[in-house]
């Protein structure tokens, strides 16, 4: 088991949540784009949110949305998302040691919550020799997840209100 006492766990969790603050603007904007793209591809609001909740990986969500809109078969969409997310295997291998004493459920949760941002910030903390990695990771990853879901919902509902003419390319514009 991880030898971090409960007070230190809470401190580490809160430090992880605070570490998310500088990442928030990019996460919120990209989450809104992913939500709007899913809604714009013809997914219902429920389907769009389910995609965000189940996949929780922006690059895979964008690819899946584009493939869905193009009429690709389901197996192609799933396989492509899997390939796009193969980098998470390397990320998880890099963070495996601090999670060795954690329960299987905790390790599965960490795998689900793993993102590029959570990995990078947590790895920096791990390289500093900190022992509170699982709790720090949970703090940053859970905060990122919550922000992502809020942003996705905003994108799903606000994106549906964007006039179609704003989304179409104008041949009359100088840069178009």
Coordinates of C-alpha atoms in Angstrom, one line a residue:
X1 CA 0.0 0.0 0.0
X2 CA 1.0 3.6 -0.5
X3 CA 2.5 4.9 2.8
X4 CA 0.8 8.4 2.5
X5 CA -1.3 9.3 5.5
X6 CA -4.9 10.6 5.1
X7 CA -4.0 14.3 5.7
X8 CA -1.3 14.1 3.0
X9 CA -3.7 12.3 0.6
X10 CA -6.1 15.2 0.9
X11 CA -3.3 17.7 0.4
X12 CA -2.1 15.8 -2.6
X13 CA -5.6 15.6 -4.1
X14 CA -6.1 19.4 -3.6
X15 CA -2.7 20.1 -5.1
X16 CA -3.7 18.1 -8.2
X17 CA -6.9 20.0 -8.5
X18 CA -5.0 23.3 -8.2
X19 CA -2.5 22.1 -10.8
X20 CA -5.5 21.9 -13.2
X21 CA -6.1 25.7 -13.1
X22 CA -3.6 26.8 -15.8
X23 CA -4.8 23.9 -18.0
X24 CA -8.5 24.9 -17.7
X25 CA -8.9 27.4 -20.6
X26 CA -7.6 24.9 -23.2
X27 CA -9.5 22.0 -21.7
X28 CA -12.7 24.0 -21.7
X29 CA -12.4 25.3 -25.2
X30 CA -11.4 21.9 -26.7
X31 CA -14.2 20.2 -24.7
X32 CA -16.7 22.7 -26.2
X33 CA -15.4 22.1 -29.7
X34 CA -15.7 18.3 -29.2
X35 CA -19.3 18.6 -27.9
X36 CA -20.3 21.0 -30.7
X37 CA -18.6 18.7 -33.3
X38 CA -20.5 15.7 -32.0
X39 CA -23.8 17.5 -32.1
X40 CA -23.0 18.9 -35.5
X41 CA -22.3 15.5 -36.9
X42 CA -25.9 14.4 -36.2
X43 CA -25.5 12.8 -32.8
X44 CA -28.3 13.5 -30.4
X45 CA -27.4 15.5 -27.3
X46 CA -27.6 12.2 -25.3
X47 CA -25.4 10.4 -27.8
X48 CA -22.9 13.3 -27.9
X49 CA -22.6 13.4 -24.1
X50 CA -22.3 9.6 -23.9
X51 CA -19.4 9.8 -26.4
X52 CA -17.7 12.4 -24.1
X53 CA -18.4 10.4 -21.0
X54 CA -17.4 7.0 -22.3
X55 CA -14.4 8.0 -24.4
X56 CA -13.0 10.9 -22.4
X57 CA -10.2 11.5 -25.0
X58 CA -10.6 14.6 -27.2
X59 CA -8.6 13.4 -30.1
X60 CA -10.5 10.2 -30.3
X61 CA -13.8 12.1 -29.9
X62 CA -13.0 14.4 -32.9
X63 CA -11.9 11.4 -35.0
X64 CA -15.0 9.4 -34.1
X65 CA -17.2 12.3 -34.8
X66 CA -15.7 12.9 -38.3
X67 CA -15.9 9.2 -39.1
X68 CA -19.5 9.0 -37.9
X69 CA -20.4 12.0 -40.0
X70 CA -18.7 10.4 -43.0
X71 CA -20.8 7.2 -42.5
X72 CA -17.9 4.9 -41.5
X73 CA -18.9 1.5 -40.0
X74 CA -18.9 1.3 -36.2
X75 CA -15.9 -1.1 -36.2
X76 CA -13.8 1.4 -38.1
X77 CA -14.7 4.2 -35.6
X78 CA -13.9 2.0 -32.6
X79 CA -10.6 0.7 -34.1
X80 CA -9.5 4.1 -35.1
X81 CA -10.2 5.5 -31.6
X82 CA -8.2 2.6 -30.1
X83 CA -5.2 3.3 -32.4
X84 CA -5.3 7.0 -31.6
X85 CA -5.3 6.3 -27.9
X86 CA -2.4 3.8 -28.0
X87 CA -0.1 6.5 -26.5
X88 CA -1.9 6.0 -23.2
X89 CA -0.3 2.6 -22.9
X90 CA 3.1 4.3 -22.7
X91 CA 1.8 6.9 -20.3
X92 CA 0.3 4.3 -17.9
X93 CA 3.6 2.3 -18.0
X94 CA 5.4 5.4 -16.9
X95 CA 3.1 6.0 -14.0
X96 CA 2.6 2.3 -13.0
X97 CA 5.1 2.1 -10.1
X98 CA 3.3 4.5 -7.7
X99 CA 0.0 2.7 -8.4
X100 CA 1.3 -0.8 -7.6
X101 CA -0.1 -0.8 -4.1
X102 CA -3.5 0.5 -5.1
X103 CA -6.6 -1.7 -5.7
X104 CA -7.5 -2.9 -9.1
X105 CA -10.5 -0.6 -9.1
X106 CA -8.3 2.4 -8.4
X107 CA -5.9 1.4 -11.2
X108 CA -8.8 1.0 -13.6
X109 CA -10.2 4.4 -12.6
X110 CA -6.7 5.9 -13.1
X111 CA -6.6 4.4 -16.6
X112 CA -10.0 5.8 -17.5
X113 CA -9.0 9.3 -16.2
X114 CA -5.6 9.3 -17.9
X115 CA -5.2 12.3 -20.2
X116 CA -2.2 13.9 -21.8
X117 CA -2.4 16.8 -19.4
X118 CA -2.8 14.7 -16.3
X119 CA 0.1 12.5 -17.4
X120 CA 2.5 15.4 -18.0
X121 CA 1.8 17.2 -14.8
X122 CA 1.8 14.0 -12.7
X123 CA 5.0 12.7 -14.3
X124 CA 6.8 16.0 -13.4
X125 CA 5.7 15.4 -9.7
X126 CA 6.8 11.8 -9.8
X127 CA 10.2 12.8 -11.2
X128 CA 10.5 15.2 -8.2
X129 CA 10.4 12.1 -6.0
X130 CA 7.0 12.6 -4.4
X131 CA 5.2 9.6 -2.9
X132 CA 1.7 11.0 -3.2
X133 CA 1.3 10.3 -6.9
X134 CA -2.0 8.4 -6.9
X135 CA -3.8 11.1 -4.9
X136 CA -2.2 14.0 -6.8
X137 CA -3.2 12.2 -10.1
X138 CA -6.7 11.7 -8.9
X139 CA -7.0 15.4 -8.0
X140 CA -5.9 16.6 -11.4
X141 CA -7.6 13.9 -13.4
X142 CA -10.9 14.2 -11.7
X143 CA -10.9 18.0 -12.1
X144 CA -10.0 17.6 -15.7
X145 CA -12.8 15.1 -16.2
X146 CA -15.4 17.4 -14.6
X147 CA -14.3 20.4 -16.6
X148 CA -14.4 18.3 -19.8
X149 CA -17.9 17.1 -19.2
X150 CA -19.1 20.6 -18.4
X151 CA -17.4 22.0 -21.5
X152 CA -18.8 19.1 -23.7
X153 CA -22.3 19.8 -22.5
X154 CA -21.8 23.5 -23.2
X155 CA -20.6 22.7 -26.7
X156 CA -23.4 20.3 -27.4
X157 CA -26.1 22.8 -26.4
X158 CA -24.4 26.0 -27.6
X159 CA -23.0 24.5 -30.7
X160 CA -26.6 23.6 -31.9
X161 CA -27.4 27.3 -31.7
X162 CA -24.6 28.4 -34.0
X163 CA -26.2 29.6 -37.3
X164 CA -25.2 27.2 -40.2
X165 CA -23.9 30.1 -42.3
X166 CA -21.2 30.8 -39.6
X167 CA -19.9 27.2 -40.1
X168 CA -19.9 27.2 -43.9
X169 CA -16.9 28.5 -45.8
X170 CA -17.6 31.6 -47.8
X171 CA -15.9 31.7 -51.3
X172 CA -16.2 35.5 -51.2
X173 CA -14.0 36.0 -48.2
X174 CA -10.3 36.8 -48.9
X175 CA -9.0 34.0 -46.7
X176 CA -11.7 31.5 -47.6

